[in-house]
Short mmCIF file of C-alpha atoms in Angstrom, two decimals:
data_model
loop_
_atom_site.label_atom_id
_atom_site.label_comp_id
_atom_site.label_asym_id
_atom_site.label_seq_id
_atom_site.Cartn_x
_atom_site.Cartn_y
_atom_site.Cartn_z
CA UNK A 1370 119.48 105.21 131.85
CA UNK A 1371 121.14 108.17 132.75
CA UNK A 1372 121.12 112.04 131.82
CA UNK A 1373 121.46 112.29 128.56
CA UNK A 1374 125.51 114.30 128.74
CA UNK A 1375 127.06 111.13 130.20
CA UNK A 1376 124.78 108.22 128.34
CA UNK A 1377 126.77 105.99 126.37
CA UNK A 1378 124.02 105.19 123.76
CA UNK A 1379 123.08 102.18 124.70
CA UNK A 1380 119.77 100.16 125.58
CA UNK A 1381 118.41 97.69 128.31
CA UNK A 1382 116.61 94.76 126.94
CA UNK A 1383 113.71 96.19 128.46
CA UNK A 1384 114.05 99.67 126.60
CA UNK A 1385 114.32 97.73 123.39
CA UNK A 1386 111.29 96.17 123.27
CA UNK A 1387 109.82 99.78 124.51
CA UNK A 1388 111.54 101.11 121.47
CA UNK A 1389 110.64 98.08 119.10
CA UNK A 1390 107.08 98.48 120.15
CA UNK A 1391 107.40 102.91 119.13
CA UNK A 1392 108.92 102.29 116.01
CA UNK A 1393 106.20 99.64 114.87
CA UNK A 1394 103.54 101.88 115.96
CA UNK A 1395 104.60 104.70 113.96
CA UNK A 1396 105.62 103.16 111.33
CA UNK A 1397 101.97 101.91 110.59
CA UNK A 1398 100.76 105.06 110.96
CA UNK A 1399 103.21 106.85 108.95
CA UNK A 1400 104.82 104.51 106.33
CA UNK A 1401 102.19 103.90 103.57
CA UNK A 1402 104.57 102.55 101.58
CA UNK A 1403 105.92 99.36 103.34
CA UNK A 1404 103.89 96.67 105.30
CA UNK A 1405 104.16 97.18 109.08
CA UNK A 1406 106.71 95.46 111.40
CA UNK A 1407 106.09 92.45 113.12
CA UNK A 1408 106.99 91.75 116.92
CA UNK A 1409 108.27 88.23 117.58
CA UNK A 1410 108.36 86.93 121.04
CA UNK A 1411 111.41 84.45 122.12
CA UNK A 1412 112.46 82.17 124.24
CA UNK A 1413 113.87 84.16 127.29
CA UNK A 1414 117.65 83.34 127.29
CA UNK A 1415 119.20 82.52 130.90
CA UNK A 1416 120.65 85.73 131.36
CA UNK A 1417 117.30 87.76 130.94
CA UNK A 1418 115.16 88.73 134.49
CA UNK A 1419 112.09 87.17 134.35
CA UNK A 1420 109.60 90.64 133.36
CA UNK A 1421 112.08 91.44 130.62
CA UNK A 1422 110.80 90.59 127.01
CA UNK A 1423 112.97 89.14 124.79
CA UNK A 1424 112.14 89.54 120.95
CA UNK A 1425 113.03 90.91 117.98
CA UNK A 1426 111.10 93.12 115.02
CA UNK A 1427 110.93 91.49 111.48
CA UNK A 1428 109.61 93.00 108.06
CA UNK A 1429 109.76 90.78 105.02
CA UNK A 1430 109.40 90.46 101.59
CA UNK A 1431 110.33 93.65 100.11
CA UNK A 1432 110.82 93.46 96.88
CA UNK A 1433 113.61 95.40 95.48
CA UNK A 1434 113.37 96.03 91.77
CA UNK A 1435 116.81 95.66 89.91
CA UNK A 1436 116.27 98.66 87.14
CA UNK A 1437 118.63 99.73 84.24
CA UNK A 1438 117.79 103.92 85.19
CA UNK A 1439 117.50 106.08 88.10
CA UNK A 1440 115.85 104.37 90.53
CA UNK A 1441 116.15 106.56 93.96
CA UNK A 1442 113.39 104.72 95.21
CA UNK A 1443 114.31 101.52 95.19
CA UNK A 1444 112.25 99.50 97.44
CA UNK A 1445 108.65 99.31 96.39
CA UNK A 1446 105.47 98.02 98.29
CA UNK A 1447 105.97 94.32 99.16
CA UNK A 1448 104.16 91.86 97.23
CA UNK A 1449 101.28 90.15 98.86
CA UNK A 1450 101.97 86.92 97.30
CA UNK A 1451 105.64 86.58 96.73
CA UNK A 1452 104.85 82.89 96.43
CA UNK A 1453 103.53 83.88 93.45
CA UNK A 1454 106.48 83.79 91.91
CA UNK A 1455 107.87 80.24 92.83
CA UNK A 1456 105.30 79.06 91.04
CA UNK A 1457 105.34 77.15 87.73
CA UNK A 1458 104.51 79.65 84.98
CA UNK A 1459 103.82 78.22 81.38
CA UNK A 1460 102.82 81.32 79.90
CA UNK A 1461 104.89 84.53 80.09
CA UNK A 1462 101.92 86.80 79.72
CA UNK A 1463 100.88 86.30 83.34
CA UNK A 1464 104.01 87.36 84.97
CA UNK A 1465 103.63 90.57 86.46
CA UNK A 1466 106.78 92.35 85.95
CA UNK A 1467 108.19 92.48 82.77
CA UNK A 1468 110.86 90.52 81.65
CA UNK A 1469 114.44 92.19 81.89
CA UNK A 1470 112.97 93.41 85.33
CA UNK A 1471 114.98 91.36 88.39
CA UNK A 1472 112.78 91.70 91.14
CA UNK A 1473 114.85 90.76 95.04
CA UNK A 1474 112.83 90.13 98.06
CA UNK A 1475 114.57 91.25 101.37
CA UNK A 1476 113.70 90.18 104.88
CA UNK A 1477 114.66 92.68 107.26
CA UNK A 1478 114.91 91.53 111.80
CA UNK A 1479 115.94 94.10 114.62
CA UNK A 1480 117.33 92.38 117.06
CA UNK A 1481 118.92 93.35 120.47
CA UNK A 1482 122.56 92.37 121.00
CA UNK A 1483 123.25 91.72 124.43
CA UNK A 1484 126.69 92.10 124.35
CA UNK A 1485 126.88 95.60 122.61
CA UNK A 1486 123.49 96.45 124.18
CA UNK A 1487 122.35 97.90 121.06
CA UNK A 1488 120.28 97.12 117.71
CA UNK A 1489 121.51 95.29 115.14
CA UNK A 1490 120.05 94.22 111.98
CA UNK A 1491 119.93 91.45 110.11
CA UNK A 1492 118.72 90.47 106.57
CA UNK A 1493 118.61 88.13 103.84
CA UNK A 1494 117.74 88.41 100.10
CA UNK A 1495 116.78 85.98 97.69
CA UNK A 1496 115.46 86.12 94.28
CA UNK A 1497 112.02 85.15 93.35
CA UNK A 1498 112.77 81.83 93.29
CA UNK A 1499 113.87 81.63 96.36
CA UNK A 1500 117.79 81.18 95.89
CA UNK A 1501 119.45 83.63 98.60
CA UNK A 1502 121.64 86.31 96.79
CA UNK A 1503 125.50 86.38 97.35
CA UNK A 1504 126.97 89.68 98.65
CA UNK A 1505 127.70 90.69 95.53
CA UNK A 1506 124.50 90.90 94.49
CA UNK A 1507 122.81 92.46 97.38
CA UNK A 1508 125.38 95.41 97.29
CA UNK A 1509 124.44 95.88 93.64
CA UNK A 1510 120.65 96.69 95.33
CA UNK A 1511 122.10 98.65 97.61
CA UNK A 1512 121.65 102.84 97.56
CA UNK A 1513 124.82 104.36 95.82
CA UNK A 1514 125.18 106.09 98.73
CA UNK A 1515 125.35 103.14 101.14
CA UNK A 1516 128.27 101.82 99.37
CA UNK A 1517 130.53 105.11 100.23
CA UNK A 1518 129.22 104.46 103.51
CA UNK A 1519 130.25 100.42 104.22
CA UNK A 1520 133.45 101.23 102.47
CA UNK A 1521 135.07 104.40 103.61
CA UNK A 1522 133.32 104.65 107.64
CA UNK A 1523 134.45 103.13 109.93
CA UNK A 1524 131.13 103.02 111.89
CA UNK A 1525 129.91 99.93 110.01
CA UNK A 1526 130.45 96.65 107.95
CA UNK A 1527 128.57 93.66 106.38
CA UNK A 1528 129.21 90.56 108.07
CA UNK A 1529 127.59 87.32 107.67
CA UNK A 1530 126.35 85.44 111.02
CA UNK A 1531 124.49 83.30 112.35
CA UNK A 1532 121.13 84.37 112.87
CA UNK A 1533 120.70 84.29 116.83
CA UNK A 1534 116.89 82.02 116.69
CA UNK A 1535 116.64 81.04 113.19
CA UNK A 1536 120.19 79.36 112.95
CA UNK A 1537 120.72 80.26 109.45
CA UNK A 1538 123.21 82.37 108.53
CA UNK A 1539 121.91 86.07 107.70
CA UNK A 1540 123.62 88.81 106.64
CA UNK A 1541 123.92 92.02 109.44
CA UNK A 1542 125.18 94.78 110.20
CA UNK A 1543 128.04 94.98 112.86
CA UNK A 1544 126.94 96.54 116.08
CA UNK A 1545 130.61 97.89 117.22
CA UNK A 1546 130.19 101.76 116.45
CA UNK A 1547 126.43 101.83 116.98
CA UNK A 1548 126.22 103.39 120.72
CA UNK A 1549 128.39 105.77 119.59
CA UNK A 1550 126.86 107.17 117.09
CA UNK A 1551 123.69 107.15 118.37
CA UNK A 1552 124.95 108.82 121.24
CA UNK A 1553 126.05 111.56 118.77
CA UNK A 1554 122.65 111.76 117.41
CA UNK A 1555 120.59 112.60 120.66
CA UNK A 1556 123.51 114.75 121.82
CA UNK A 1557 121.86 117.92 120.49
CA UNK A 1558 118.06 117.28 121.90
CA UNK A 1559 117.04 118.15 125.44
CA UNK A 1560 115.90 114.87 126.09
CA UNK A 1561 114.58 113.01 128.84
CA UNK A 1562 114.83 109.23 129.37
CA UNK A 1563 111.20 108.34 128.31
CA UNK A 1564 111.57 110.48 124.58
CA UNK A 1565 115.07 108.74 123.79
CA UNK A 1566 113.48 105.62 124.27
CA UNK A 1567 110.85 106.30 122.35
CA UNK A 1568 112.85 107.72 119.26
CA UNK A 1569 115.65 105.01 119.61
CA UNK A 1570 114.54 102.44 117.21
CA UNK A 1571 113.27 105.18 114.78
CA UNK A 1572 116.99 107.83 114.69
CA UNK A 1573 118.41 104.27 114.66
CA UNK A 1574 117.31 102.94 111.31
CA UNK A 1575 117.59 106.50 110.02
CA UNK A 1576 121.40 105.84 109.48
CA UNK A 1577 120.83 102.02 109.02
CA UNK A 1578 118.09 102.30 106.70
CA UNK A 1579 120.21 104.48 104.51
CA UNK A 1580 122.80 101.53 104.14
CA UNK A 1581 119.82 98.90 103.08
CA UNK A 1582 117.75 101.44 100.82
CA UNK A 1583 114.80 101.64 103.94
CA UNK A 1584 114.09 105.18 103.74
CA UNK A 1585 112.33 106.83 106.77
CA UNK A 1586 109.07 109.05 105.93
CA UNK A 1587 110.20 112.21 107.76
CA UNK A 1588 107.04 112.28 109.47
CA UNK A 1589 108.01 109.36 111.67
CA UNK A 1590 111.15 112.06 112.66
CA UNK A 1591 109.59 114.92 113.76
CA UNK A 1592 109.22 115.73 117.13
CA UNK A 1593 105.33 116.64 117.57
CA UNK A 1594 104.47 113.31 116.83
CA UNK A 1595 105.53 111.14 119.88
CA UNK A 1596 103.12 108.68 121.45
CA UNK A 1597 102.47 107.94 124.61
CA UNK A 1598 103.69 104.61 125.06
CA UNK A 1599 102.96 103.57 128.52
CA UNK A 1600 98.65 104.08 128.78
CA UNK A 1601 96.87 100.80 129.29
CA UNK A 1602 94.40 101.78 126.05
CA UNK A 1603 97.45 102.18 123.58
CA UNK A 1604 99.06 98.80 125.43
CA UNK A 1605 96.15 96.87 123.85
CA UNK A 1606 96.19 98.88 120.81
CA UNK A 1607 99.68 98.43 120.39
CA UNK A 1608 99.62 94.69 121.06
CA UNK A 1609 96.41 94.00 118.13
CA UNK A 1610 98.59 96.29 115.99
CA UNK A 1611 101.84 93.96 116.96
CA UNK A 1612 100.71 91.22 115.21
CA UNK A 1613 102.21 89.07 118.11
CA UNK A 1614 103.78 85.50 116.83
CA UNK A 1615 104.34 82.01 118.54
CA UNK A 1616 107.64 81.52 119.72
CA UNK A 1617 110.43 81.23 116.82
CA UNK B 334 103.98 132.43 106.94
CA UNK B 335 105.09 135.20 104.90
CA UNK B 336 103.89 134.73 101.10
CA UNK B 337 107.08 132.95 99.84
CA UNK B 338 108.23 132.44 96.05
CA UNK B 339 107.20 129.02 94.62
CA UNK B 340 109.70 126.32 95.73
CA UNK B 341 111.50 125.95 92.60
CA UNK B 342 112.98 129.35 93.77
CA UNK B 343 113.14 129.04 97.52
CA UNK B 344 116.90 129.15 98.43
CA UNK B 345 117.46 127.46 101.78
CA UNK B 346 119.81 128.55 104.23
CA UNK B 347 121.83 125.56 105.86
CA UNK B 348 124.32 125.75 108.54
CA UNK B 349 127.19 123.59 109.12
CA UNK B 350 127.99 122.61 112.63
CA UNK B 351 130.90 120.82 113.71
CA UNK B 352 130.91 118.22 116.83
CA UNK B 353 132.94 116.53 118.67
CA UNK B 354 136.69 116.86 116.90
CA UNK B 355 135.46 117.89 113.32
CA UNK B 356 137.41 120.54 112.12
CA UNK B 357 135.42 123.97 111.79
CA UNK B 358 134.22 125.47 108.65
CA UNK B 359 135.80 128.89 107.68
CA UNK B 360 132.24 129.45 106.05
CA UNK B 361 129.87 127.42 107.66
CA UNK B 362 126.39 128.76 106.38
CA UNK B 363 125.42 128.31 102.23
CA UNK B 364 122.56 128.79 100.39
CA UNK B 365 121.71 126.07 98.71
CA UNK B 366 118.38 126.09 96.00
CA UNK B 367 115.57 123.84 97.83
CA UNK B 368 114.72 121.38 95.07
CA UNK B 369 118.09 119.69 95.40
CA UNK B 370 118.31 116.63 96.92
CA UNK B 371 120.37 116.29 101.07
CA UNK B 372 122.74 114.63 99.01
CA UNK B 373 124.26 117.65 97.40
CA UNK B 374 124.66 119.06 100.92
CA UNK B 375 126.78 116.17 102.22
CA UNK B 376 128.79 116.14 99.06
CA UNK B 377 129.65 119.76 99.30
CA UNK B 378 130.72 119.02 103.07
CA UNK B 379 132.63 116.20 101.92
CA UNK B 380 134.80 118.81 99.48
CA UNK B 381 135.01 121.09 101.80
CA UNK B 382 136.78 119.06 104.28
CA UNK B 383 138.80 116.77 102.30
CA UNK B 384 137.19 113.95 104.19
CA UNK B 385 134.78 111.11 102.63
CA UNK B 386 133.83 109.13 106.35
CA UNK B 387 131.09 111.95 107.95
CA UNK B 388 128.33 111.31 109.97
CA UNK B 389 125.64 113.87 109.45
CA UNK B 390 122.53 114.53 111.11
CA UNK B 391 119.79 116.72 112.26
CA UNK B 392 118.71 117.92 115.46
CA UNK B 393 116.19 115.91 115.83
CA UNK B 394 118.19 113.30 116.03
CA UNK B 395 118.61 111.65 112.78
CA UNK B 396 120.12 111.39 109.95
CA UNK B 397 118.71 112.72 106.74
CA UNK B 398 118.29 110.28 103.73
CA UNK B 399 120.35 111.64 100.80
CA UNK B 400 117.70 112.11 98.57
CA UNK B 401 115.06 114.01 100.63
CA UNK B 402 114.76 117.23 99.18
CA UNK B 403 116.42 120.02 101.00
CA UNK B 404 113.15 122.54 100.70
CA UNK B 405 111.43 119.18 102.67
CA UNK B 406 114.09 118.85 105.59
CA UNK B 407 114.12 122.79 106.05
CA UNK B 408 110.22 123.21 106.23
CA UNK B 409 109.99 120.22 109.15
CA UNK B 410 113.15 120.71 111.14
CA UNK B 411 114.34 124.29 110.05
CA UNK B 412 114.26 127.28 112.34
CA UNK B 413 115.24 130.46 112.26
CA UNK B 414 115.23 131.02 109.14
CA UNK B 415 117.83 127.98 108.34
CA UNK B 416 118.42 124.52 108.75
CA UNK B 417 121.37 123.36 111.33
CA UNK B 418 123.18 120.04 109.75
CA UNK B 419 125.69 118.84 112.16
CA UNK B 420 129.01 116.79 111.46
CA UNK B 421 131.17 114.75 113.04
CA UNK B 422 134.09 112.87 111.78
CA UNK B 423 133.92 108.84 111.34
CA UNK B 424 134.34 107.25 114.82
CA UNK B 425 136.86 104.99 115.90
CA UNK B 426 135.94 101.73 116.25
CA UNK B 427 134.05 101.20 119.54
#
């Protein structure tokens, strides 16, 4: 990478799992709200040198409550069980929300795009029995906020794609303005290649998050709180605290 | 730290920066009381320059979630005495 004036915002597929692996850390320490991410190894594609790790970051099953009021917290602390809810229920009293409450499970992914050589994300919603939502429906989940953004910017816009190892079609975000604006974003620090790696993921899905109602504990923001990402004992704690999968 | 009045009447000072081609601010520093939300901040930027598309963020880089409380964002990433919230206009498309 180089000096921070003339980076262009961008990642190597190297630096992204670097990144991936700073955000999840952090993000179990800091987010008590939300289950932890989850690192998912991948088949290596051609193109890829043989030490890079190719991968992506998933967190699933947040539930998003549909509510009549004021809801500026919208996402809520994903249910353990969501198969709970494809069950057969014969009696009413055992469900645990209450009836006019719609409750939307989300699956977020991070992936890297090769050809932007940034982020992107990609999710999917689907109500608790398991039908997907349409676009209409998601947006009605969505932040007010996050609407004003997808609209009126022109940094960003849902599209629907195929999902790059899962071959089903997910919904993301496009990845066209993202280097730029993330460039923006470190422009003010004093940074040095190692700290803009490590904060990537993290300043990243601070503007992201905002368009999918993820908020980011501010804790995970501020600057004191860096790890060191590169010392053998935090490799192995990182990787238990991974929670590593087989190959997709 | 000074002995400071509860937070329901701690006024925060924020300044408005401009990057890149964003048009300056004749009056680019506002009090604004710290129990309201970021979201009044980016609203009042939004009148101010007759523009909806900003992108706003923190020197820290990142971008503050509209409803974190203003009081919050000034006590982490504030310094003296105010809290820097730069702008920059939407980009083109990349």
């Amino acid at each position: 990478m180089d000096s921070a004036s003339s980076w262009d915002g961008t990642l190597r597929l190297s630096e992204f799992y670097f990144a991936a692996r700073a955000l999840s850390q952090k993000w179990k320490h800091m987010n008590h709200v939300l289950p932890p991410w989850t690192w998912f190894p991948c088949p290596r594609p051609s193109w890829a040198a043989s030490h890079e790790v190719e991968g992506y970051l998933s967190l699933e099953n947040v539930c998003y409550l549909r509510s009549n009021g004021e809801d500026p917290d919208r996402s809520c602390t994903s249910k353990e069980e969501p198969s709970y809810y494809k069950e057969e229920l014969t009696d009413d009293a055992t469900l645990v929300q209450s009836c006019d409450e719609e409750v939307h499970f989300y699956d977020f992914h991070i992936l890297y795009s090769g050809s932007y050589k940034v982020p992107v994300l990609y999710f999917r919603a689907y109500y608790s029995d398991g039908q997907p939502l349409a676009l209409d429906d998601i947006e009605k989940d969505l932040p007010p906020n996050s609407l004003k953004i997808l609209r009126e910017s022109k940094w960003t816009f849902i599209t629907q794609e195929e999902h790059p190892y899962l071959n089903r079609p997910w919904y993301t975000l496009h990845p066209c303005g993202t280097s730029e604006w993330v460039k923006l974003l470190f422009s003010g620090d004093s940074c040095n290649n190692e700290y803009v790696i490590e904060k990537y993921l993290i300043s990243w899905l601070s503007v992201v998050g905002q368009v999918v109602g993820l908020k980011i504990p501010l804790e995970m923001l501020k600057k004191a709180q860096l790890y060191p990402v590169s010392s053998s004992s935090s490799v192995n704690d990182g990787l238990s605290r991974w929670n590593p999968q087989e190959d997709c | 730290m000074t002995s400071e009045p509860p937070n329901s009447a701690r006024k925060v000072v924020v300044h408005l920066r401009a990057t890149g081609d964003a048009p300056i601010l004749k009056q680019a520093k506002f009090k604004i009381a710290g129990t309201d939300k970021f979201a009044k901040v980016i609203d009042f930027l939004r009148r101010q320059l007759h523009r909806d598309t900003l992108f706003v963020y923190v020197n820290s880089a990142f971008s503050p979630n509209p409803d974190e409380l203003v009081i919050d964002l000034y006590n982490n990433f504030g310094f003296d005495g105010k809290l820097v919230v730069n702008y920059a206009c939407s980009m083109a498309w990349g």
